Amino acid sequence: MLSIAKTNFMDDFTRALEITQPVDLTVLANYESIQLEGEPDLIVELIDLYADDAPQRLGVMRQSVAERNWRGVKKGAHSLRGSSGSLGAQLVAQRCQEIELLTEDTWGSIPALMSCLEVELERALYVLLAVRTGRSE
Amino acid sequence: MARPPNQTSQRVLIADDDPVMRHLLRSIVTKEGYDPVVVEDGREAYRILQSDADFRAGIFDMMMPHLEGLDIIRYMRTEKRLRRIPVLMISAEQDLQLMAKSFVAGATVFLTKPFNPDQFLATLRILLTNKTTPAPLPPG
């Protein structure tokens, strides 16, 4: 019983550690298999697209918050969640999902959630751009 | 000039407002040997389909600006020349009701994001070897 409990604890602990990583690099690694020979590095291209697009989407969300356009905020979060998940930016995706799940009663949380989202996006971009630099060298 | 239906077409229409996903889908479809035609939103996809039925399959994101994936599929199922084109619907929502809505509208397969290339490839192969024509919309 004790060994099972210890194993479960280690599994949960390991999972918790994994979830704190801003980027799941195995997601990116999976894309190696679809690299077309002779074509530009797909992973670098995907990171470039995300690095350009994600901050813009965040900016639109900030604007929507300022205008109290809650539908716009949720739509923005939904879009950003999709692209973030595709690049393994799991914490960004999680923050986006939390924003999508907000209701009229819980909209007071939006400033805090937006701040968390901005931090997570910055962390994810830091890791992704480091990966990009490593692949470009 | 209008392009009629073509059972041996190698063209695949892809519509997604996410540039990362568009690039990814384009790469996978190309690697599989098909010719992707990629647009940024549902309105563009609709505009193309109005005069072009020369597609082997369609891959649409469910939530897009202007016109959603479901709306495009419903349009396709009302047009005889587009009816035989199988469609893969992609969504970030793991929602059974949404999935059911997609199939009722006429989608052939449904895939939730995020997915890895192997999952997408398996689904794409099902889509492209699908020999059954989606059922037309019921009357009324």
Short mmCIF file of C-alpha atoms in Angstrom, two decimals:
data_model
loop_
_atom_site.label_atom_id
_atom_site.label_comp_id
_atom_site.label_asym_id
_atom_site.label_seq_id
_atom_site.Cartn_x
_atom_site.Cartn_y
_atom_site.Cartn_z
CA MET A 1 0.00 0.00 0.00
CA LEU A 2 2.83 2.34 0.94
CA SER A 3 4.74 1.65 -2.30
CA ILE A 4 1.59 2.27 -4.38
CA ALA A 5 0.96 5.54 -2.54
CA LYS A 6 4.61 6.52 -3.10
CA THR A 7 4.36 5.68 -6.79
CA ASN A 8 1.16 7.70 -7.18
CA PHE A 9 2.76 10.63 -5.39
CA MET A 10 5.80 10.51 -7.69
CA ASP A 11 3.56 10.30 -10.76
CA ASP A 12 1.57 13.33 -9.62
CA PHE A 13 4.71 15.22 -8.64
CA THR A 14 6.35 14.52 -11.97
CA ARG A 15 3.23 15.54 -13.82
CA ALA A 16 3.05 18.76 -11.80
CA LEU A 17 6.66 19.53 -12.69
CA GLU A 18 5.97 18.90 -16.34
CA ILE A 19 3.03 21.26 -16.32
CA THR A 20 5.21 24.08 -15.02
CA GLN A 21 7.39 23.90 -18.13
CA PRO A 22 6.38 26.73 -20.47
CA VAL A 23 6.87 24.62 -23.58
CA ASP A 24 6.43 20.90 -24.12
CA LEU A 25 9.36 20.29 -26.44
CA THR A 26 8.09 16.87 -27.50
CA VAL A 27 5.32 18.66 -29.41
CA LEU A 28 7.95 20.42 -31.49
CA ALA A 29 10.01 17.26 -31.86
CA ASN A 30 7.01 15.51 -33.42
CA TYR A 31 7.17 17.92 -36.33
CA GLU A 32 10.55 16.58 -37.42
CA SER A 33 8.73 13.72 -39.14
CA ILE A 34 6.90 16.06 -41.52
CA GLN A 35 9.89 18.13 -42.53
CA LEU A 36 10.02 18.28 -46.30
CA GLU A 37 13.46 17.56 -47.71
CA GLY A 38 15.17 20.59 -49.16
CA GLU A 39 12.60 22.95 -47.66
CA PRO A 40 13.21 25.53 -44.90
CA ASP A 41 13.19 24.24 -41.34
CA LEU A 42 9.50 23.72 -40.51
CA ILE A 43 9.95 24.13 -36.76
CA VAL A 44 11.76 27.45 -37.24
CA GLU A 45 9.00 28.64 -39.56
CA LEU A 46 6.28 27.66 -37.08
CA ILE A 47 8.07 29.43 -34.23
CA ASP A 48 8.50 32.56 -36.37
CA LEU A 49 4.81 32.56 -37.23
CA TYR A 50 3.82 32.14 -33.59
CA ALA A 51 6.30 34.76 -32.35
CA ASP A 52 4.76 37.22 -34.79
CA ASP A 53 1.11 36.29 -34.32
CA ALA A 54 0.72 35.54 -30.61
CA PRO A 55 1.72 39.00 -29.30
CA GLN A 56 -0.67 40.55 -31.82
CA ARG A 57 -3.53 38.38 -30.59
CA LEU A 58 -2.68 39.30 -27.02
CA GLY A 59 -2.78 42.97 -28.02
CA VAL A 60 -6.23 42.52 -29.51
CA MET A 61 -7.36 40.82 -26.30
CA ARG A 62 -6.01 43.75 -24.23
CA GLN A 63 -7.94 46.14 -26.44
CA SER A 64 -11.08 44.05 -26.00
CA VAL A 65 -10.64 44.14 -22.21
CA ALA A 66 -10.28 47.93 -22.32
CA GLU A 67 -13.48 48.15 -24.38
CA ARG A 68 -15.24 45.65 -22.10
CA ASN A 69 -15.84 43.54 -25.19
CA TRP A 70 -16.08 40.22 -23.36
CA ARG A 71 -17.01 38.28 -26.47
CA GLY A 72 -13.91 39.63 -28.18
CA VAL A 73 -11.73 38.64 -25.23
CA LYS A 74 -13.06 35.08 -25.30
CA LYS A 75 -12.67 34.78 -29.07
CA GLY A 76 -9.10 36.01 -28.80
CA ALA A 77 -8.37 33.55 -26.02
CA HIS A 78 -9.81 30.72 -28.08
CA SER A 79 -7.62 31.55 -31.07
CA LEU A 80 -4.49 31.98 -28.99
CA ARG A 81 -5.17 28.69 -27.22
CA GLY A 82 -5.22 26.84 -30.52
CA SER A 83 -1.91 28.12 -31.85
CA SER A 84 -0.21 27.86 -28.46
CA GLY A 85 -1.23 24.23 -28.09
CA SER A 86 0.14 23.48 -31.55
CA LEU A 87 3.59 24.64 -30.43
CA GLY A 88 3.53 23.02 -27.02
CA ALA A 89 3.05 26.33 -25.17
CA GLN A 90 0.88 24.50 -22.70
CA LEU A 91 0.73 27.11 -19.93
CA VAL A 92 -0.34 29.80 -22.39
CA ALA A 93 -3.04 27.43 -23.60
CA GLN A 94 -4.15 26.79 -20.01
CA ARG A 95 -4.41 30.51 -19.19
CA CYS A 96 -6.41 31.03 -22.39
CA GLN A 97 -8.80 28.27 -21.44
CA GLU A 98 -9.32 29.83 -18.01
CA ILE A 99 -10.26 33.09 -19.72
CA GLU A 100 -12.64 31.30 -22.07
CA LEU A 101 -14.40 29.73 -19.10
CA LEU A 102 -15.08 33.06 -17.38
CA THR A 103 -18.71 33.95 -16.83
CA GLU A 104 -20.41 37.24 -16.09
CA ASP A 105 -19.98 36.54 -12.37
CA THR A 106 -16.25 35.93 -12.63
CA TRP A 107 -15.21 38.68 -15.05
CA GLY A 108 -13.57 40.48 -12.15
CA SER A 109 -10.72 38.00 -12.50
CA ILE A 110 -9.85 39.18 -16.01
CA PRO A 111 -7.05 41.63 -15.05
CA ALA A 112 -5.26 38.97 -13.01
CA LEU A 113 -5.73 36.30 -15.68
CA MET A 114 -4.50 38.63 -18.42
CA SER A 115 -1.38 39.39 -16.36
CA CYS A 116 -0.76 35.66 -15.90
CA LEU A 117 -1.29 35.11 -19.61
CA GLU A 118 1.22 37.80 -20.51
CA VAL A 119 3.82 36.28 -18.21
CA GLU A 120 3.28 32.80 -19.61
CA LEU A 121 3.47 34.03 -23.20
CA GLU A 122 6.74 35.79 -22.45
CA ARG A 123 8.14 32.60 -20.91
CA ALA A 124 6.96 30.48 -23.83
CA LEU A 125 8.43 32.85 -26.40
CA TYR A 126 11.74 32.88 -24.53
CA VAL A 127 11.97 29.09 -24.78
CA LEU A 128 10.71 28.93 -28.37
CA LEU A 129 13.11 31.60 -29.57
CA ALA A 130 15.98 29.78 -27.84
CA VAL A 131 14.97 26.63 -29.72
CA ARG A 132 14.84 28.64 -32.92
CA THR A 133 18.29 30.09 -32.33
CA GLY A 134 19.68 26.64 -31.64
CA ARG A 135 18.25 25.29 -34.88
CA SER A 136 19.44 28.21 -36.96
CA GLU A 137 23.07 27.90 -35.90
CA MET B 1 -13.76 30.21 -64.95
CA ALA B 2 -15.71 27.58 -62.96
CA ARG B 3 -13.89 24.37 -62.07
CA PRO B 4 -16.17 21.32 -62.10
CA PRO B 5 -15.97 18.42 -59.64
CA ASN B 6 -13.04 16.10 -60.23
CA GLN B 7 -12.87 12.68 -58.60
CA THR B 8 -9.12 12.41 -59.20
CA SER B 9 -8.28 15.88 -57.94
CA GLN B 10 -5.15 16.25 -55.84
CA ARG B 11 -6.24 19.59 -54.41
CA VAL B 12 -7.20 20.01 -50.77
CA LEU B 13 -8.90 23.20 -49.55
CA ILE B 14 -7.66 24.32 -46.13
CA ALA B 15 -9.31 27.12 -44.15
CA ASP B 16 -7.99 28.25 -40.77
CA ASP B 17 -7.48 31.70 -39.29
CA ASP B 18 -4.41 30.59 -37.32
CA PRO B 19 -1.20 31.10 -39.36
CA VAL B 20 0.64 28.41 -37.37
CA MET B 21 -2.06 25.84 -38.10
CA ARG B 22 -2.30 26.90 -41.76
CA HIS B 23 1.42 26.34 -42.23
CA LEU B 24 1.34 23.04 -40.41
CA LEU B 25 -1.59 21.69 -42.39
CA ARG B 26 -0.08 22.90 -45.65
CA SER B 27 3.17 21.05 -44.84
CA ILE B 28 1.47 17.80 -43.88
CA VAL B 29 -0.86 17.80 -46.89
CA THR B 30 2.05 18.57 -49.22
CA LYS B 31 4.19 15.83 -47.72
CA GLU B 32 1.32 13.41 -48.27
CA GLY B 33 1.49 14.27 -51.97
CA TYR B 34 -1.48 16.57 -52.33
CA ASP B 35 -1.79 20.15 -53.48
CA PRO B 36 -3.03 22.41 -50.66
CA VAL B 37 -5.12 25.51 -51.41
CA VAL B 38 -4.93 27.56 -48.22
CA VAL B 39 -7.16 30.43 -47.10
CA GLU B 40 -7.39 32.51 -43.94
CA ASP B 41 -11.08 32.41 -43.16
CA GLY B 42 -14.48 30.94 -43.95
CA ARG B 43 -15.50 33.76 -46.23
CA GLU B 44 -12.52 33.11 -48.51
CA ALA B 45 -13.29 29.40 -48.56
CA TYR B 46 -16.91 30.13 -49.47
CA ARG B 47 -15.83 32.50 -52.23
CA ILE B 48 -13.59 29.83 -53.76
CA LEU B 49 -16.20 27.07 -53.49
CA GLN B 50 -18.76 29.21 -55.30
CA SER B 51 -16.90 28.62 -58.56
CA ASP B 52 -14.45 25.82 -57.81
CA ALA B 53 -15.46 22.24 -57.03
CA ASP B 54 -12.13 20.71 -58.02
CA PHE B 55 -11.14 19.49 -54.57
CA ARG B 56 -10.35 16.07 -53.22
CA ALA B 57 -11.20 17.17 -49.66
CA GLY B 58 -11.75 20.14 -47.37
CA ILE B 59 -10.11 20.80 -44.01
CA PHE B 60 -11.80 23.54 -42.00
CA ASP B 61 -11.35 25.03 -38.58
CA MET B 62 -14.66 25.21 -36.79
CA MET B 63 -14.28 28.75 -35.44
CA MET B 64 -13.19 31.31 -38.01
CA PRO B 65 -13.95 34.95 -38.67
CA HIS B 66 -16.84 35.89 -40.98
CA LEU B 67 -18.03 32.34 -41.72
CA GLU B 68 -17.53 29.31 -39.51
CA GLY B 69 -16.56 25.82 -40.61
CA LEU B 70 -20.07 24.52 -39.97
CA ASP B 71 -21.55 27.15 -42.27
CA ILE B 72 -19.21 26.17 -45.08
CA ILE B 73 -20.08 22.49 -44.75
CA ARG B 74 -23.81 23.27 -44.74
CA TYR B 75 -23.34 25.29 -47.92
CA MET B 76 -21.38 22.47 -49.52
CA ARG B 77 -24.08 19.92 -48.75
CA THR B 78 -26.71 22.03 -50.47
CA GLU B 79 -24.70 22.19 -53.72
CA LYS B 80 -24.75 19.05 -55.86
CA ARG B 81 -21.30 19.79 -57.33
CA LEU B 82 -19.74 20.12 -53.85
CA ARG B 83 -21.65 17.41 -52.03
CA ARG B 84 -19.16 14.60 -52.69
CA ILE B 85 -16.18 16.47 -51.21
CA PRO B 86 -15.36 14.93 -47.82
CA VAL B 87 -14.58 17.38 -45.01
CA LEU B 88 -12.37 17.20 -41.94
CA MET B 89 -13.51 19.56 -39.20
CA ILE B 90 -10.93 20.74 -36.70
CA SER B 91 -11.75 22.27 -33.35
CA ALA B 92 -10.00 23.17 -30.11
CA GLU B 93 -13.11 22.02 -28.22
CA GLN B 94 -13.49 18.43 -27.05
CA ASP B 95 -17.24 18.82 -27.02
CA LEU B 96 -19.45 15.89 -28.01
CA GLN B 97 -22.31 18.20 -28.93
CA LEU B 98 -20.08 20.17 -31.29
CA MET B 99 -18.85 16.94 -32.79
CA ALA B 100 -22.42 15.77 -33.31
CA LYS B 101 -23.33 19.14 -34.86
CA SER B 102 -20.44 18.76 -37.30
CA PHE B 103 -21.53 15.31 -38.41
CA VAL B 104 -25.15 16.40 -38.75
CA ALA B 105 -23.98 19.33 -40.90
CA GLY B 106 -22.11 16.90 -43.13
CA ALA B 107 -18.54 16.62 -41.86
CA THR B 108 -16.85 13.31 -42.61
CA VAL B 109 -14.34 13.28 -39.77
CA PHE B 110 -13.64 15.44 -36.72
CA LEU B 111 -10.31 16.14 -35.02
CA THR B 112 -9.59 18.11 -31.86
CA LYS B 113 -6.57 20.35 -31.34
CA PRO B 114 -3.86 20.02 -30.34
CA PHE B 115 -2.97 16.96 -32.38
CA ASN B 116 0.35 15.47 -33.39
CA PRO B 117 1.28 14.86 -37.04
CA ASP B 118 0.60 11.11 -36.80
CA GLN B 119 -2.95 11.72 -35.55
CA PHE B 120 -3.60 14.20 -38.31
CA LEU B 121 -2.10 11.93 -40.97
CA ALA B 122 -4.24 8.99 -39.87
CA THR B 123 -7.34 11.18 -40.01
CA LEU B 124 -6.33 12.68 -43.35
CA ARG B 125 -5.88 9.23 -44.85
CA ILE B 126 -9.33 8.22 -43.68
CA LEU B 127 -10.68 11.38 -45.26
CA LEU B 128 -8.92 10.92 -48.58
CA THR B 129 -9.77 7.25 -48.98
CA ASN B 130 -13.36 7.80 -47.97
CA LYS B 131 -15.47 6.33 -50.71
CA THR B 132 -18.86 7.15 -49.26
CA THR B 133 -20.55 10.36 -50.29
CA PRO B 134 -21.80 12.31 -47.27
CA ALA B 135 -25.58 12.09 -46.93
CA PRO B 136 -27.47 15.08 -48.31
CA LEU B 137 -29.36 17.30 -45.90
CA PRO B 138 -32.86 16.07 -45.03
CA PRO B 139 -35.69 18.03 -46.69
CA GLY B 140 -37.27 20.97 -44.87
#
